[in-house]
Structure formats: structure tokens, C-alpha cells
Amino acid sequence: MKKLKKVLSLLLCGAFCLLPIGCDNTRDSSDSSGDKPAETGSYIHLESFDSYKTVNRIWCGTSLGDASVDKTYVSEGDASLKVMVADPETKKDVFSTTTLYVPTEREEGDYHDFSMIDEVSLDVYGVEGTDMSVQIAVVLKGASVVSGPAKSFEVKAGEWTKVNFTVNRTVTDASIDVAKITHISISCSGTNATMCLDNLQLHRATSDFVSAVATVDAGELCNFEKAYQSFAVTGSIIEGKALGLSIISDPEWTTSGVRALKVVAPATNANNYWQIELSEQLFKASNFNEYTTDKYIAYDIYKPFVRSWWFTTRIRCNTSNAYDNVSTTVPEGIGWHTVCIPLTRRVMNTTNMQINFQSKNGLENGGKDGVTFYLDNFRIIDEVPEYGSVFVAPKEK
């Protein structure tokens, strides 16, 4: 068993085990197929984690950890999945996160279409550790991974937690295609943490799906004035902390209209990159790829500290994973600055844009206090503005 567990760890490159609800009994160690999701009128039983065959379908991120199928503690079926968030030999007393992706496609068919799924549920047991949480999202994985809105849930040591993640189908469809969900992402976070996952279910909606209609004005990408644009931007999570994104209605913090995006990046221990991503729907609605290359993408950013700030604006195509990283420097001075990027920097069939910045380096006080800033008025312009503080990226890489 030890050898098999080690092989599985290397295969998954991630972290994983489980326990039974209200019971300590050791179950029969014989394998169970558990491959075909059970369906009822109200839900689809997507995964029981009952065998190595089912676990081998799981795709993981780059986080190091350990994983095993466990038949001692189970909430449903014959086995469960143990997730050891960090390598206990090398990462003692370190807060870590391990993300795994459970596919919605099965041998007997697929469950990609979430237009009639409004909830994902999961049983989680906190075996040991502190600051434990589980974050759930639905994602579209192609050449890259694009996530819909995510939510984190606290996990207590020695207890089962029933996680119920609500899938806002309208909001999700504004970020990614709700009918093409390829995976459920489960991010386990904590210090010296071990958690158990079981009984992953998809719950059918009882109401019809209403899509968000993305419309933009001429030359507009996103100025946050339209209702659907409130959820057309998503953010990343570091160490279990989510990048705070909210729409504020205050002309003092806007450059166009009365609404802007407020970004709150919490302080973190890791020197990772925070990521803000504009929805693919915005680029489709604006016919972005039809603009001529003599124009510019422009957006306004309010910087709350004096020192200059370096970050990356990434222009990308999700289908091919082609991208161009544009090094962006907002000059010294508190206040609004305009970033201009020539459309010669876009890639073929551009689908979206990201703003990436390090959680510690480059921020005032080394990021130890986090940072709050504002974004507004993503647009296409013919010429670089002659007023204000303006950064213009080179036309070539």
C-alpha cells in the first residue's frame, strides 16, 4: 500500500485521504468500481472517490503534497480521498494550498452543461491542522484554466463539514461558458493540514437559466456602468485568501461614469502573483479582434502610494494559450494613471486580458499591508492621451 500511495502522489503532483461520518470502523479493503455517477431526479452523484481508477482521473496543480484512497473513514460509498496539503517532511508549520480538479466528463457521458446545475456539494472532514478551508469553483480547462466565481468554506478539525457551493449560472456564464464546464476545482488550504473529501454531487436547478447579455458601446471593453459588468471580472486566491473585487458607485473613485472596480489584495506570506481577469464575454461583445493594430487598449488605474509600481498586463487567447506579457510601470505619484498598450501586442484570436502583480515585491512596504486600488474605463482608443500621467507600452515585445 505504501508503494502504491507513493506512485499515486507522483502521478497527481498534488495532495490527498478520508474518514466516515460518525464512525471509526475500518471498512473492507477490497476495491470498488465507483466509476459511474449515480443520478436521481434532483442530483448527480459525480464522485465517491472509491477507487484508484476514479482518483487517477483527477488533475492537479503544481502544489506539492500527498494523496491516497482511504477506506477507513467514509461519508458515502466504500472509500474517500485523503488530502495532505503540504509535504510533512519538508513543509512543517507552513501555510499551503493544494488544488485538484475533478473532471465532469465520464466514460458513459459528460456533465459539462451547468446551465441547469445550481449547486455543488461536498463532504469534508478536517483530520488535523489549523486555518483549514476548502475553496470550490467550476472551471473550463483547455490549454489554460479559466475559473468562474469561487467561494471558500471553513473546515474544523475533528468535524465533518457539508460544503454547499451555489453556482450562480448567470454570473458564471459572464466569466466562462456555463455549458462547457470541464472540472470542479477543490482547493484545500491550511497549516500542516490533512483533510478528507467525499460524496461530490451536482444538484439540478429547478428554475430556467437566464444568460447575461453582454453589450458594449463603440470603443468600450468595460467601464463597469452596465449591470452584467459587475461580474465580468474575476480574481485569484493566494494562501486561501481571495482577491477582493467589488463595484463601487462613487464619482470620486471613477474616471468614467459613476462606477469603478475596487481591488483589495490582502497581505500574504508567499511571493505569488495576484491575478485580475477580464471576461472573455467582453472581448466577444466588443469585436476586439476586428480593431486595427494602429489603436490602443487603455485603462485607468488609481495607485494609492507614491512610489512607482511595476506589474504585468497579459493579453491572451484561452484556446491556444498564446499570450504576450506586457511589462507595465505606473510612474510615481498618488492618483489616477492611464495605461496604453498598442494593439500590435495582442495575440491571434485574443479572448481576454489579465492584470498580474506580485503579492509582496513591487508594492509599498513589501506588500506586508496588502494594497487597495481602483480600475476603470477599459477601452479602445485611437491615440495616446496628451493629458495626465500616461504609460505607453512598446509596440513590439
mmCIF file of C-alpha atoms in Angstrom, residues 144 275-278 283 297 299 311-317 321-328 341 345 347 350 352-356:
data_model
loop_
_atom_site.group_PDB
_atom_site.id
_atom_site.type_symbol
_atom_site.label_atom_id
_atom_site.label_comp_id
_atom_site.label_asym_id
_atom_site.label_seq_id
_atom_site.Cartn_x
_atom_site.Cartn_y
_atom_site.Cartn_z
ATOM 1 C CA SER A 144 -5.170 27.025 -19.752
ATOM 2 C CA GLN A 275 -4.422 37.965 -10.986
ATOM 3 C CA ILE A 276 -7.354 40.045 -12.225
ATOM 4 C CA GLU A 277 -9.011 38.722 -15.374
ATOM 5 C CA LEU A 278 -11.477 40.376 -17.733
ATOM 6 C CA PHE A 283 -13.908 40.647 -25.862
ATOM 7 C CA ILE A 297 -6.091 49.240 -25.271
ATOM 8 C CA TYR A 299 -7.435 51.585 -18.880
ATOM 9 C CA PHE A 311 3.153 44.821 -12.897
ATOM 10 C CA THR A 312 2.181 42.799 -15.972
ATOM 11 C CA THR A 313 -0.684 43.238 -18.391
ATOM 12 C CA ARG A 314 -1.197 39.919 -20.156
ATOM 13 C CA ILE A 315 -3.032 39.714 -23.489
ATOM 14 C CA ARG A 316 -4.028 36.127 -24.174
ATOM 15 C CA CYS A 317 -6.002 33.559 -26.157
ATOM 16 C CA ASN A 321 -2.772 29.547 -24.629
ATOM 17 C CA ALA A 322 -0.859 32.119 -26.703
ATOM 18 C CA TYR A 323 -0.115 35.279 -24.742
ATOM 19 C CA ASP A 324 2.010 38.390 -24.594
ATOM 20 C CA ASN A 325 3.192 39.700 -21.228
ATOM 21 C CA VAL A 326 3.418 43.475 -21.350
ATOM 22 C CA SER A 327 5.638 44.910 -18.605
ATOM 23 C CA THR A 328 3.714 47.854 -17.201
ATOM 24 C CA ILE A 341 -0.994 49.152 -24.803
ATOM 25 C CA ARG A 345 0.781 43.404 -28.728
ATOM 26 C CA VAL A 347 -2.195 37.677 -29.934
ATOM 27 C CA THR A 350 -7.357 37.302 -28.318
ATOM 28 C CA ASN A 352 -9.196 38.015 -22.601
ATOM 29 C CA MET A 353 -6.813 40.191 -20.635
ATOM 30 C CA GLN A 354 -5.217 39.857 -17.209
ATOM 31 C CA ILE A 355 -3.512 42.217 -14.785
ATOM 32 C CA ASN A 356 -0.927 40.334 -12.694
#
